[in-house]
Amino acid sequence: MFALYVTGTDTGIGKTLASCALLHALRGHGLRAGGMKPVASGCTRIDGEWRNADALALQAAGEPGIAYADINPFALEHPLAPELAARDAGVEVSLLPILAAHARVADNADALIIEGVGGWAAPLSASLMQADLVRTLHLPVLLVVGLRLGCLNHALLSARAIAADGVHIAGWIASHVDPEMERVEDNIEMLRARMPASCWGVLPHAPDADPATMARHLRIPMLAE
């Protein structure tokens, strides 16, 4: 199965847009692609259930028929770090429910995109890091780099931390989050020269961007070969 864990250089840098664009790209190649966001904070009550906007976007972009509860097994109300949001909800984020949901989604998909929370080092709980989940599922990581001042430092430190955790970086996507950023192309070229994996694409700045349109800006190497 084609599977990736999508992390970012920070929160709010386009992980969900990149993940949804990847789902559209994979489905465009004829694959049944499903998305997951195992832990999500900042949820809204819809029809009596907590729902997260990012997880709903993944559900819309992915293979129809995948239950929301499997896409987002831990839906937490408050828009806080997951550890704090879970504490407020009286919930303990743990591996087993995530692994069970992953198995159910994988049974209905040829490809799986799992979106993380915040940046790579953001904890899932007091005793669970994102690296623990990724290593358990034997997933490669795709890093979304938010293009803004400081992105070189954030990207290289993130890549170093991922490697130090014993996880393989499959590639990276540049996400143009700051329309005022200067010398964007120069920064992208500096990243290309220094990152330990290839660039899968550059997502342009576009308010209310359509993930299906953004998929055209991506090149997934293993599908292009």
PDB file of C-alpha atoms in Angstrom:
ATOM      1  CA  MET A   1       0.000   0.000   0.000  1.00  0.00           C
ATOM      2  CA  PHE A   2       1.104   3.566  -0.749  1.00  0.00           C
ATOM      3  CA  ALA A   3       1.069   5.402   2.589  1.00  0.00           C
ATOM      4  CA  LEU A   4       2.479   8.658   3.933  1.00  0.00           C
ATOM      5  CA  TYR A   5       2.477  10.601   7.174  1.00  0.00           C
ATOM      6  CA  VAL A   6       2.208  14.332   6.487  1.00  0.00           C
ATOM      7  CA  THR A   7       3.830  16.664   8.979  1.00  0.00           C
ATOM      8  CA  GLY A   8       4.814  20.322   8.802  1.00  0.00           C
ATOM      9  CA  THR A   9       7.360  22.877   9.834  1.00  0.00           C
ATOM     10  CA  ASP A  10       4.702  24.447  12.081  1.00  0.00           C
ATOM     11  CA  THR A  11       0.966  24.658  12.563  1.00  0.00           C
ATOM     12  CA  GLY A  12      -1.080  26.576  10.007  1.00  0.00           C
ATOM     13  CA  ILE A  13       1.291  26.065   7.081  1.00  0.00           C
ATOM     14  CA  GLY A  14      -0.899  24.053   4.732  1.00  0.00           C
ATOM     15  CA  LYS A  15      -0.704  20.420   5.878  1.00  0.00           C
ATOM     16  CA  THR A  16      -4.400  19.842   5.236  1.00  0.00           C
ATOM     17  CA  LEU A  17      -4.325  21.480   1.800  1.00  0.00           C
ATOM     18  CA  ALA A  18      -1.264  19.412   0.865  1.00  0.00           C
ATOM     19  CA  SER A  19      -2.843  16.223   2.229  1.00  0.00           C
ATOM     20  CA  CYS A  20      -6.086  16.804   0.324  1.00  0.00           C
ATOM     21  CA  ALA A  21      -4.168  17.650  -2.853  1.00  0.00           C
ATOM     22  CA  LEU A  22      -2.244  14.386  -2.455  1.00  0.00           C
ATOM     23  CA  LEU A  23      -5.517  12.487  -2.106  1.00  0.00           C
ATOM     24  CA  HIS A  24      -6.828  14.050  -5.317  1.00  0.00           C
ATOM     25  CA  ALA A  25      -3.560  13.259  -7.097  1.00  0.00           C
ATOM     26  CA  LEU A  26      -3.658   9.638  -5.962  1.00  0.00           C
ATOM     27  CA  ARG A  27      -7.296   9.212  -6.946  1.00  0.00           C
ATOM     28  CA  GLY A  28      -6.437  10.782 -10.291  1.00  0.00           C
ATOM     29  CA  HIS A  29      -4.068   7.840 -10.809  1.00  0.00           C
ATOM     30  CA  GLY A  30      -6.943   5.432 -10.228  1.00  0.00           C
ATOM     31  CA  LEU A  31      -6.116   4.595  -6.614  1.00  0.00           C
ATOM     32  CA  ARG A  32      -8.665   4.324  -3.818  1.00  0.00           C
ATOM     33  CA  ALA A  33      -7.087   6.914  -1.530  1.00  0.00           C
ATOM     34  CA  GLY A  34      -8.229   7.555   2.021  1.00  0.00           C
ATOM     35  CA  GLY A  35      -7.209  10.249   4.480  1.00  0.00           C
ATOM     36  CA  MET A  36      -6.832  10.211   8.259  1.00  0.00           C
ATOM     37  CA  LYS A  37      -6.231  12.793  10.948  1.00  0.00           C
ATOM     38  CA  PRO A  38      -5.910  10.547  13.996  1.00  0.00           C
ATOM     39  CA  VAL A  39      -5.907  13.381  16.520  1.00  0.00           C
ATOM     40  CA  ALA A  40      -7.593  16.738  15.941  1.00  0.00           C
ATOM     41  CA  SER A  41      -8.292  19.547  18.378  1.00  0.00           C
ATOM     42  CA  GLY A  42     -10.569  22.480  17.700  1.00  0.00           C
ATOM     43  CA  CYS A  43     -13.747  20.573  16.843  1.00  0.00           C
ATOM     44  CA  THR A  44     -17.334  21.732  16.329  1.00  0.00           C
ATOM     45  CA  ARG A  45     -20.478  19.889  17.432  1.00  0.00           C
ATOM     46  CA  ILE A  46     -22.333  18.669  14.314  1.00  0.00           C
ATOM     47  CA  ASP A  47     -25.389  16.419  14.643  1.00  0.00           C
ATOM     48  CA  GLY A  48     -24.365  15.588  18.183  1.00  0.00           C
ATOM     49  CA  GLU A  49     -20.791  14.573  17.306  1.00  0.00           C
ATOM     50  CA  TRP A  50     -17.492  16.438  17.433  1.00  0.00           C
ATOM     51  CA  ARG A  51     -16.161  17.174  13.953  1.00  0.00           C
ATOM     52  CA  ASN A  52     -12.916  18.823  12.850  1.00  0.00           C
ATOM     53  CA  ALA A  53     -12.707  20.956   9.690  1.00  0.00           C
ATOM     54  CA  ASP A  54      -9.394  19.430   8.594  1.00  0.00           C
ATOM     55  CA  ALA A  55     -10.672  15.873   9.034  1.00  0.00           C
ATOM     56  CA  LEU A  56     -13.855  16.735   7.131  1.00  0.00           C
ATOM     57  CA  ALA A  57     -11.728  18.109   4.286  1.00  0.00           C
ATOM     58  CA  LEU A  58      -9.785  14.835   4.194  1.00  0.00           C
ATOM     59  CA  GLN A  59     -13.059  12.902   4.166  1.00  0.00           C
ATOM     60  CA  ALA A  60     -14.331  14.980   1.220  1.00  0.00           C
ATOM     61  CA  ALA A  61     -11.097  14.557  -0.743  1.00  0.00           C
ATOM     62  CA  GLY A  62     -10.743  10.829  -0.149  1.00  0.00           C
ATOM     63  CA  GLU A  63     -12.505   7.646  -1.136  1.00  0.00           C
ATOM     64  CA  PRO A  64     -16.258   7.863  -0.412  1.00  0.00           C
ATOM     65  CA  GLY A  65     -17.754   5.724   2.303  1.00  0.00           C
ATOM     66  CA  ILE A  66     -15.010   5.927   4.932  1.00  0.00           C
ATOM     67  CA  ALA A  67     -16.547   6.594   8.341  1.00  0.00           C
ATOM     68  CA  TYR A  68     -15.632   9.879  10.010  1.00  0.00           C
ATOM     69  CA  ALA A  69     -14.851   8.059  13.267  1.00  0.00           C
ATOM     70  CA  ASP A  70     -12.125   6.119  11.455  1.00  0.00           C
ATOM     71  CA  ILE A  71     -10.697   9.213   9.782  1.00  0.00           C
ATOM     72  CA  ASN A  72     -10.535  11.069  13.104  1.00  0.00           C
ATOM     73  CA  PRO A  73     -10.716   8.681  16.083  1.00  0.00           C
ATOM     74  CA  PHE A  74      -9.755  11.420  18.571  1.00  0.00           C
ATOM     75  CA  ALA A  75     -11.885  14.531  17.944  1.00  0.00           C
ATOM     76  CA  LEU A  76     -11.196  17.059  20.709  1.00  0.00           C
ATOM     77  CA  GLU A  77     -13.225  20.179  21.340  1.00  0.00           C
ATOM     78  CA  HIS A  78     -10.797  22.882  22.398  1.00  0.00           C
ATOM     79  CA  PRO A  79      -8.337  24.418  19.878  1.00  0.00           C
ATOM     80  CA  LEU A  80      -5.295  23.615  22.002  1.00  0.00           C
ATOM     81  CA  ALA A  81      -2.301  21.321  21.882  1.00  0.00           C
ATOM     82  CA  PRO A  82      -3.802  17.783  21.771  1.00  0.00           C
ATOM     83  CA  GLU A  83      -2.439  16.894  25.192  1.00  0.00           C
ATOM     84  CA  LEU A  84      -4.245  19.859  26.758  1.00  0.00           C
ATOM     85  CA  ALA A  85      -7.424  19.420  24.701  1.00  0.00           C
ATOM     86  CA  ALA A  86      -7.573  15.724  25.642  1.00  0.00           C
ATOM     87  CA  ARG A  87      -7.047  16.570  29.309  1.00  0.00           C
ATOM     88  CA  ASP A  88      -9.942  19.055  29.152  1.00  0.00           C
ATOM     89  CA  ALA A  89     -12.141  16.386  27.555  1.00  0.00           C
ATOM     90  CA  GLY A  90     -11.144  13.700  30.041  1.00  0.00           C
ATOM     91  CA  VAL A  91      -9.726  11.600  27.209  1.00  0.00           C
ATOM     92  CA  GLU A  92      -6.422   9.731  26.950  1.00  0.00           C
ATOM     93  CA  VAL A  93      -5.017   9.689  23.426  1.00  0.00           C
ATOM     94  CA  SER A  94      -3.517   6.247  22.880  1.00  0.00           C
ATOM     95  CA  LEU A  95      -2.217   4.093  20.050  1.00  0.00           C
ATOM     96  CA  LEU A  96      -4.691   1.193  20.010  1.00  0.00           C
ATOM     97  CA  PRO A  97      -7.804   3.123  18.837  1.00  0.00           C
ATOM     98  CA  ILE A  98      -5.701   4.826  16.142  1.00  0.00           C
ATOM     99  CA  LEU A  99      -4.263   1.512  14.946  1.00  0.00           C
ATOM    100  CA  ALA A 100      -7.731  -0.051  14.816  1.00  0.00           C
ATOM    101  CA  ALA A 101      -9.113   2.871  12.805  1.00  0.00           C
ATOM    102  CA  HIS A 102      -6.075   2.732  10.506  1.00  0.00           C
ATOM    103  CA  ALA A 103      -6.697  -0.951   9.819  1.00  0.00           C
ATOM    104  CA  ARG A 104     -10.326  -0.287   8.885  1.00  0.00           C
ATOM    105  CA  VAL A 105      -9.418   2.572   6.539  1.00  0.00           C
ATOM    106  CA  ALA A 106      -6.612   0.520   4.979  1.00  0.00           C
ATOM    107  CA  ASP A 107      -9.090  -2.277   4.231  1.00  0.00           C
ATOM    108  CA  ASN A 108     -10.982   0.133   1.967  1.00  0.00           C
ATOM    109  CA  ALA A 109      -8.078   1.914   0.282  1.00  0.00           C
ATOM    110  CA  ASP A 110      -5.064   1.388  -1.960  1.00  0.00           C
ATOM    111  CA  ALA A 111      -3.357   4.506  -0.642  1.00  0.00           C
ATOM    112  CA  LEU A 112      -3.454   6.308   2.680  1.00  0.00           C
ATOM    113  CA  ILE A 113      -2.523   9.864   3.671  1.00  0.00           C
ATOM    114  CA  ILE A 114      -2.280  10.440   7.431  1.00  0.00           C
ATOM    115  CA  GLU A 115      -2.091  14.054   8.551  1.00  0.00           C
ATOM    116  CA  GLY A 116      -0.322  14.873  11.787  1.00  0.00           C
ATOM    117  CA  VAL A 117      -0.790  17.739  14.224  1.00  0.00           C
ATOM    118  CA  GLY A 118       1.228  20.944  14.238  1.00  0.00           C
ATOM    119  CA  GLY A 119       4.921  20.403  13.652  1.00  0.00           C
ATOM    120  CA  TRP A 120       6.799  17.129  13.982  1.00  0.00           C
ATOM    121  CA  ALA A 121       7.667  17.517  17.670  1.00  0.00           C
ATOM    122  CA  ALA A 122       4.124  18.357  18.804  1.00  0.00           C
ATOM    123  CA  PRO A 123       3.087  15.594  21.251  1.00  0.00           C
ATOM    124  CA  LEU A 124      -0.090  13.573  20.783  1.00  0.00           C
ATOM    125  CA  SER A 125      -0.292  12.956  24.541  1.00  0.00           C
ATOM    126  CA  ALA A 126       1.874  13.020  27.648  1.00  0.00           C
ATOM    127  CA  SER A 127       3.281   9.617  26.684  1.00  0.00           C
ATOM    128  CA  LEU A 128       2.838   9.519  22.892  1.00  0.00           C
ATOM    129  CA  MET A 129       4.805  11.390  20.261  1.00  0.00           C
ATOM    130  CA  GLN A 130       3.993  11.484  16.562  1.00  0.00           C
ATOM    131  CA  ALA A 131       7.200   9.563  15.938  1.00  0.00           C
ATOM    132  CA  ASP A 132       5.809   6.674  18.018  1.00  0.00           C
ATOM    133  CA  LEU A 133       2.776   6.378  15.749  1.00  0.00           C
ATOM    134  CA  VAL A 134       4.831   6.705  12.575  1.00  0.00           C
ATOM    135  CA  ARG A 135       7.333   4.057  13.659  1.00  0.00           C
ATOM    136  CA  THR A 136       4.561   1.673  14.716  1.00  0.00           C
ATOM    137  CA  LEU A 137       2.903   1.966  11.303  1.00  0.00           C
ATOM    138  CA  HIS A 138       6.267   1.949   9.460  1.00  0.00           C
ATOM    139  CA  LEU A 139       5.369   5.108   7.547  1.00  0.00           C
ATOM    140  CA  PRO A 140       7.604   7.439   5.560  1.00  0.00           C
ATOM    141  CA  VAL A 141       7.105  11.142   6.242  1.00  0.00           C
ATOM    142  CA  LEU A 142       6.352  13.975   3.867  1.00  0.00           C
ATOM    143  CA  LEU A 143       7.242  17.412   5.245  1.00  0.00           C
ATOM    144  CA  VAL A 144       5.167  20.465   4.323  1.00  0.00           C
ATOM    145  CA  VAL A 145       7.380  23.555   4.433  1.00  0.00           C
ATOM    146  CA  GLY A 146       5.560  26.835   5.010  1.00  0.00           C
ATOM    147  CA  LEU A 147       7.193  29.418   2.757  1.00  0.00           C
ATOM    148  CA  ARG A 148       7.773  32.419   4.951  1.00  0.00           C
ATOM    149  CA  LEU A 149      10.723  34.132   6.600  1.00  0.00           C
ATOM    150  CA  GLY A 150      12.551  31.504   8.653  1.00  0.00           C
ATOM    151  CA  CYS A 151      11.462  28.555   6.505  1.00  0.00           C
ATOM    152  CA  LEU A 152      15.038  27.406   5.835  1.00  0.00           C
ATOM    153  CA  ASN A 153      15.756  27.023   9.532  1.00  0.00           C
ATOM    154  CA  HIS A 154      12.384  25.420  10.276  1.00  0.00           C
ATOM    155  CA  ALA A 155      12.635  22.970   7.375  1.00  0.00           C
ATOM    156  CA  LEU A 156      16.191  21.857   8.080  1.00  0.00           C
ATOM    157  CA  LEU A 157      15.601  21.492  11.816  1.00  0.00           C
ATOM    158  CA  SER A 158      12.413  19.509  11.150  1.00  0.00           C
ATOM    159  CA  ALA A 159      14.202  17.223   8.699  1.00  0.00           C
ATOM    160  CA  ARG A 160      17.003  16.688  11.203  1.00  0.00           C
ATOM    161  CA  ALA A 161      14.512  15.855  13.979  1.00  0.00           C
ATOM    162  CA  ILE A 162      12.598  13.393  11.780  1.00  0.00           C
ATOM    163  CA  ALA A 163      15.818  11.613  10.829  1.00  0.00           C
ATOM    164  CA  ALA A 164      16.972  11.572  14.467  1.00  0.00           C
ATOM    165  CA  ASP A 165      13.719   9.800  15.365  1.00  0.00           C
ATOM    166  CA  GLY A 166      14.650   7.031  12.950  1.00  0.00           C
ATOM    167  CA  VAL A 167      12.016   7.902  10.356  1.00  0.00           C
ATOM    168  CA  HIS A 168      12.505   8.122   6.585  1.00  0.00           C
ATOM    169  CA  ILE A 169      11.691  11.417   4.842  1.00  0.00           C
ATOM    170  CA  ALA A 170      10.130  10.594   1.477  1.00  0.00           C
ATOM    171  CA  GLY A 171       9.948  14.190   0.259  1.00  0.00           C
ATOM    172  CA  TRP A 172       8.720  17.683   0.957  1.00  0.00           C
ATOM    173  CA  ILE A 173       6.142  20.114  -0.399  1.00  0.00           C
ATOM    174  CA  ALA A 174       6.548  23.877  -0.322  1.00  0.00           C
ATOM    175  CA  SER A 175       3.409  25.751   0.735  1.00  0.00           C
ATOM    176  CA  HIS A 176       3.302  29.457  -0.088  1.00  0.00           C
ATOM    177  CA  VAL A 177       1.616  30.744   3.069  1.00  0.00           C
ATOM    178  CA  ASP A 178       2.981  34.309   3.063  1.00  0.00           C
ATOM    179  CA  PRO A 179       2.130  36.267  -0.094  1.00  0.00           C
ATOM    180  CA  GLU A 180       4.491  39.054   1.035  1.00  0.00           C
ATOM    181  CA  MET A 181       7.546  36.821   1.282  1.00  0.00           C
ATOM    182  CA  GLU A 182      10.495  38.091  -0.761  1.00  0.00           C
ATOM    183  CA  ARG A 183      12.856  35.999  -2.902  1.00  0.00           C
ATOM    184  CA  VAL A 184      10.554  32.974  -2.829  1.00  0.00           C
ATOM    185  CA  GLU A 185      12.229  31.166  -5.718  1.00  0.00           C
ATOM    186  CA  ASP A 186      15.674  31.701  -4.187  1.00  0.00           C
ATOM    187  CA  ASN A 187      14.468  30.196  -0.917  1.00  0.00           C
ATOM    188  CA  ILE A 188      12.987  27.199  -2.727  1.00  0.00           C
ATOM    189  CA  GLU A 189      16.249  26.605  -4.561  1.00  0.00           C
ATOM    190  CA  MET A 190      18.178  26.803  -1.278  1.00  0.00           C
ATOM    191  CA  LEU A 191      15.799  24.237   0.194  1.00  0.00           C
ATOM    192  CA  ARG A 192      16.200  21.966  -2.843  1.00  0.00           C
ATOM    193  CA  ALA A 193      19.968  22.082  -2.355  1.00  0.00           C
ATOM    194  CA  ARG A 194      19.869  21.284   1.352  1.00  0.00           C
ATOM    195  CA  MET A 195      16.878  19.060   2.084  1.00  0.00           C
ATOM    196  CA  PRO A 196      17.610  15.306   2.340  1.00  0.00           C
ATOM    197  CA  ALA A 197      14.747  14.395  -0.012  1.00  0.00           C
ATOM    198  CA  SER A 198      13.194  15.664  -3.229  1.00  0.00           C
ATOM    199  CA  CYS A 199      10.560  18.372  -3.589  1.00  0.00           C
ATOM    200  CA  TRP A 200       7.175  16.988  -4.668  1.00  0.00           C
ATOM    201  CA  GLY A 201       5.794  20.367  -5.633  1.00  0.00           C
ATOM    202  CA  VAL A 202       5.100  23.978  -4.707  1.00  0.00           C
ATOM    203  CA  LEU A 203       1.580  24.996  -3.699  1.00  0.00           C
ATOM    204  CA  PRO A 204       0.962  28.635  -4.670  1.00  0.00           C
ATOM    205  CA  HIS A 205      -0.719  31.095  -2.325  1.00  0.00           C
ATOM    206  CA  ALA A 206      -4.434  30.971  -3.009  1.00  0.00           C
ATOM    207  CA  PRO A 207      -7.124  31.912  -0.465  1.00  0.00           C
ATOM    208  CA  ASP A 208      -9.863  29.257  -0.402  1.00  0.00           C
ATOM    209  CA  ALA A 209      -7.662  27.032  -2.560  1.00  0.00           C
ATOM    210  CA  ASP A 210      -9.271  24.054  -4.263  1.00  0.00           C
ATOM    211  CA  PRO A 211      -7.318  20.874  -3.390  1.00  0.00           C
ATOM    212  CA  ALA A 212      -8.218  19.273  -6.725  1.00  0.00           C
ATOM    213  CA  THR A 213      -6.635  22.227  -8.523  1.00  0.00           C
ATOM    214  CA  MET A 214      -3.623  22.164  -6.222  1.00  0.00           C
ATOM    215  CA  ALA A 215      -3.061  18.496  -7.088  1.00  0.00           C
ATOM    216  CA  ARG A 216      -1.849  19.665 -10.500  1.00  0.00           C
ATOM    217  CA  HIS A 217       1.147  21.269  -8.785  1.00  0.00           C
ATOM    218  CA  LEU A 218       2.318  17.957  -7.294  1.00  0.00           C
ATOM    219  CA  ARG A 219       4.488  15.213  -8.692  1.00  0.00           C
ATOM    220  CA  ILE A 220       4.539  12.006  -6.661  1.00  0.00           C
ATOM    221  CA  PRO A 221       7.803  10.316  -7.732  1.00  0.00           C
ATOM    222  CA  MET A 222       6.708   6.701  -7.252  1.00  0.00           C
ATOM    223  CA  LEU A 223       3.618   7.292  -9.424  1.00  0.00           C
ATOM    224  CA  ALA A 224       5.519   9.216 -12.070  1.00  0.00           C
ATOM    225  CA  GLU A 225       8.060   6.424 -12.626  1.00  0.00           C
TER     226      GLU A 225
END
